PDB file of C-alpha atoms in Angstrom:
ATOM      1  CA  MET A   1     -41.741 -39.965  -4.558  1.00  0.00           C
ATOM      2  CA  GLN A   2     -44.795 -41.889  -3.415  1.00  0.00           C
ATOM      3  CA  ARG A   3     -44.374 -45.609  -2.766  1.00  0.00           C
ATOM      4  CA  PRO A   4     -46.333 -48.007  -4.987  1.00  0.00           C
ATOM      5  CA  ILE A   5     -49.600 -49.350  -3.684  1.00  0.00           C
ATOM      6  CA  GLN A   6     -49.516 -52.658  -1.865  1.00  0.00           C
ATOM      7  CA  GLU A   7     -51.987 -55.164  -0.467  1.00  0.00           C
ATOM      8  CA  GLY A   8     -54.031 -53.692   2.354  1.00  0.00           C
ATOM      9  CA  ASP A   9     -53.728 -50.079   1.164  1.00  0.00           C
ATOM     10  CA  ALA A  10     -56.778 -47.829   1.047  1.00  0.00           C
ATOM     11  CA  VAL A  11     -57.218 -46.413  -2.476  1.00  0.00           C
ATOM     12  CA  ARG A  12     -59.551 -44.480  -4.758  1.00  0.00           C
ATOM     13  CA  PHE A  13     -59.717 -44.416  -8.545  1.00  0.00           C
ATOM     14  CA  SER A  14     -57.024 -42.320 -10.251  1.00  0.00           C
ATOM     15  CA  GLU A  15     -57.845 -40.276 -13.345  1.00  0.00           C
ATOM     16  CA  ALA A  16     -56.942 -43.320 -15.479  1.00  0.00           C
ATOM     17  CA  GLY A  17     -59.228 -45.497 -13.369  1.00  0.00           C
ATOM     18  CA  ARG A  18     -62.102 -43.024 -13.581  1.00  0.00           C
ATOM     19  CA  ALA A  19     -61.763 -42.977 -17.373  1.00  0.00           C
ATOM     20  CA  ARG A  20     -61.834 -46.774 -17.505  1.00  0.00           C
ATOM     21  CA  VAL A  21     -64.961 -46.972 -15.335  1.00  0.00           C
ATOM     22  CA  ARG A  22     -66.702 -44.390 -17.550  1.00  0.00           C
ATOM     23  CA  SER A  23     -65.952 -46.589 -20.583  1.00  0.00           C
ATOM     24  CA  MET A  24     -67.747 -49.562 -18.958  1.00  0.00           C
ATOM     25  CA  PRO A  25     -71.490 -48.761 -18.870  1.00  0.00           C
ATOM     26  CA  GLU A  26     -72.302 -52.271 -17.628  1.00  0.00           C
ATOM     27  CA  ALA A  27     -70.166 -51.898 -14.468  1.00  0.00           C
ATOM     28  CA  TRP A  28     -72.885 -50.548 -12.149  1.00  0.00           C
ATOM     29  CA  GLY A  29     -71.026 -51.303  -8.929  1.00  0.00           C
ATOM     30  CA  LEU A  30     -67.902 -49.499 -10.106  1.00  0.00           C
ATOM     31  CA  HIS A  31     -69.965 -46.517 -11.291  1.00  0.00           C
ATOM     32  CA  THR A  32     -71.463 -46.362  -7.804  1.00  0.00           C
ATOM     33  CA  ALA A  33     -67.989 -46.534  -6.233  1.00  0.00           C
ATOM     34  CA  LEU A  34     -66.795 -43.755  -8.534  1.00  0.00           C
ATOM     35  CA  THR A  35     -69.792 -41.492  -7.970  1.00  0.00           C
ATOM     36  CA  ARG A  36     -69.653 -41.903  -4.186  1.00  0.00           C
ATOM     37  CA  GLU A  37     -65.845 -41.581  -4.177  1.00  0.00           C
ATOM     38  CA  GLU A  38     -65.707 -44.828  -2.211  1.00  0.00           C
ATOM     39  CA  VAL A  39     -62.498 -45.992  -0.599  1.00  0.00           C
ATOM     40  CA  GLY A  40     -61.425 -49.468  -1.647  1.00  0.00           C
ATOM     41  CA  GLU A  41     -58.850 -51.908  -0.335  1.00  0.00           C
ATOM     42  CA  VAL A  42     -56.082 -53.445  -2.436  1.00  0.00           C
ATOM     43  CA  VAL A  43     -56.584 -57.201  -2.116  1.00  0.00           C
ATOM     44  CA  GLU A  44     -53.918 -58.256  -4.619  1.00  0.00           C
ATOM     45  CA  TYR A  45     -50.905 -56.545  -6.167  1.00  0.00           C
ATOM     46  CA  GLU A  46     -48.466 -57.840  -8.796  1.00  0.00           C
ATOM     47  CA  GLY A  47     -45.430 -55.731  -9.660  1.00  0.00           C
ATOM     48  CA  ALA A  48     -44.456 -54.934 -13.231  1.00  0.00           C
ATOM     49  CA  GLU A  49     -42.643 -57.664 -15.157  1.00  0.00           C
ATOM     50  CA  GLY A  50     -40.858 -56.887 -18.394  1.00  0.00           C
ATOM     51  CA  ASP A  51     -43.299 -55.066 -20.644  1.00  0.00           C
ATOM     52  CA  LEU A  52     -46.279 -55.902 -18.426  1.00  0.00           C
ATOM     53  CA  PRO A  53     -47.493 -53.114 -16.107  1.00  0.00           C
ATOM     54  CA  ALA A  54     -48.095 -53.596 -12.399  1.00  0.00           C
ATOM     55  CA  ARG A  55     -51.591 -54.997 -11.748  1.00  0.00           C
ATOM     56  CA  ALA A  56     -53.917 -54.613  -8.776  1.00  0.00           C
ATOM     57  CA  SER A  57     -57.247 -55.953  -7.597  1.00  0.00           C
ATOM     58  CA  VAL A  58     -59.313 -53.641  -5.411  1.00  0.00           C
ATOM     59  CA  GLU A  59     -62.560 -54.261  -3.571  1.00  0.00           C
ATOM     60  CA  PHE A  60     -64.884 -51.309  -2.998  1.00  0.00           C
ATOM     61  CA  PRO A  61     -68.091 -51.454  -0.934  1.00  0.00           C
ATOM     62  CA  SER A  62     -70.104 -51.340  -4.200  1.00  0.00           C
ATOM     63  CA  GLY A  63     -67.989 -53.628  -6.395  1.00  0.00           C
ATOM     64  CA  GLY A  64     -64.540 -54.862  -7.320  1.00  0.00           C
ATOM     65  CA  ALA A  65     -61.951 -54.070  -9.963  1.00  0.00           C
ATOM     66  CA  TYR A  66     -59.805 -57.174 -10.516  1.00  0.00           C
ATOM     67  CA  GLY A  67     -56.541 -57.350 -12.441  1.00  0.00           C
ATOM     68  CA  TRP A  68     -56.528 -53.685 -13.464  1.00  0.00           C
ATOM     69  CA  ASP A  69     -53.391 -51.676 -14.219  1.00  0.00           C
ATOM     70  CA  ALA A  70     -52.154 -50.438 -10.853  1.00  0.00           C
ATOM     71  CA  ASP A  71     -52.079 -46.849 -12.133  1.00  0.00           C
ATOM     72  CA  SER A  72     -55.892 -47.000 -12.123  1.00  0.00           C
ATOM     73  CA  PHE A  73     -55.737 -46.374  -8.357  1.00  0.00           C
ATOM     74  CA  GLU A  74     -54.313 -43.754  -6.017  1.00  0.00           C
ATOM     75  CA  ARG A  75     -53.236 -44.595  -2.497  1.00  0.00           C
ATOM     76  CA  ILE A  76     -54.964 -42.467   0.113  1.00  0.00           C
ATOM     77  CA  GLN A  77     -52.392 -40.527   2.096  1.00  0.00           C
ATOM     78  CA  GLU A  78     -52.317 -41.335   5.787  1.00  0.00           C
TER      79      GLU A  78
END
């Protein structure tokens, strides 16, 4: 099993993340990150608590996704 993402990890959008970006036509920077398959860095991670899912904030060269469900991102294998 793959470990959860953590601060400092290199990530890309997962399928769930790609779907979320596509639903946000105003998010030009994230569309650019998606189209270019940019690698982002996890700058904040909060584990799941009770019914709340794990959350992550990721900065890409073209924009940032802050406070998104952590399953919106996939860690890049080293």
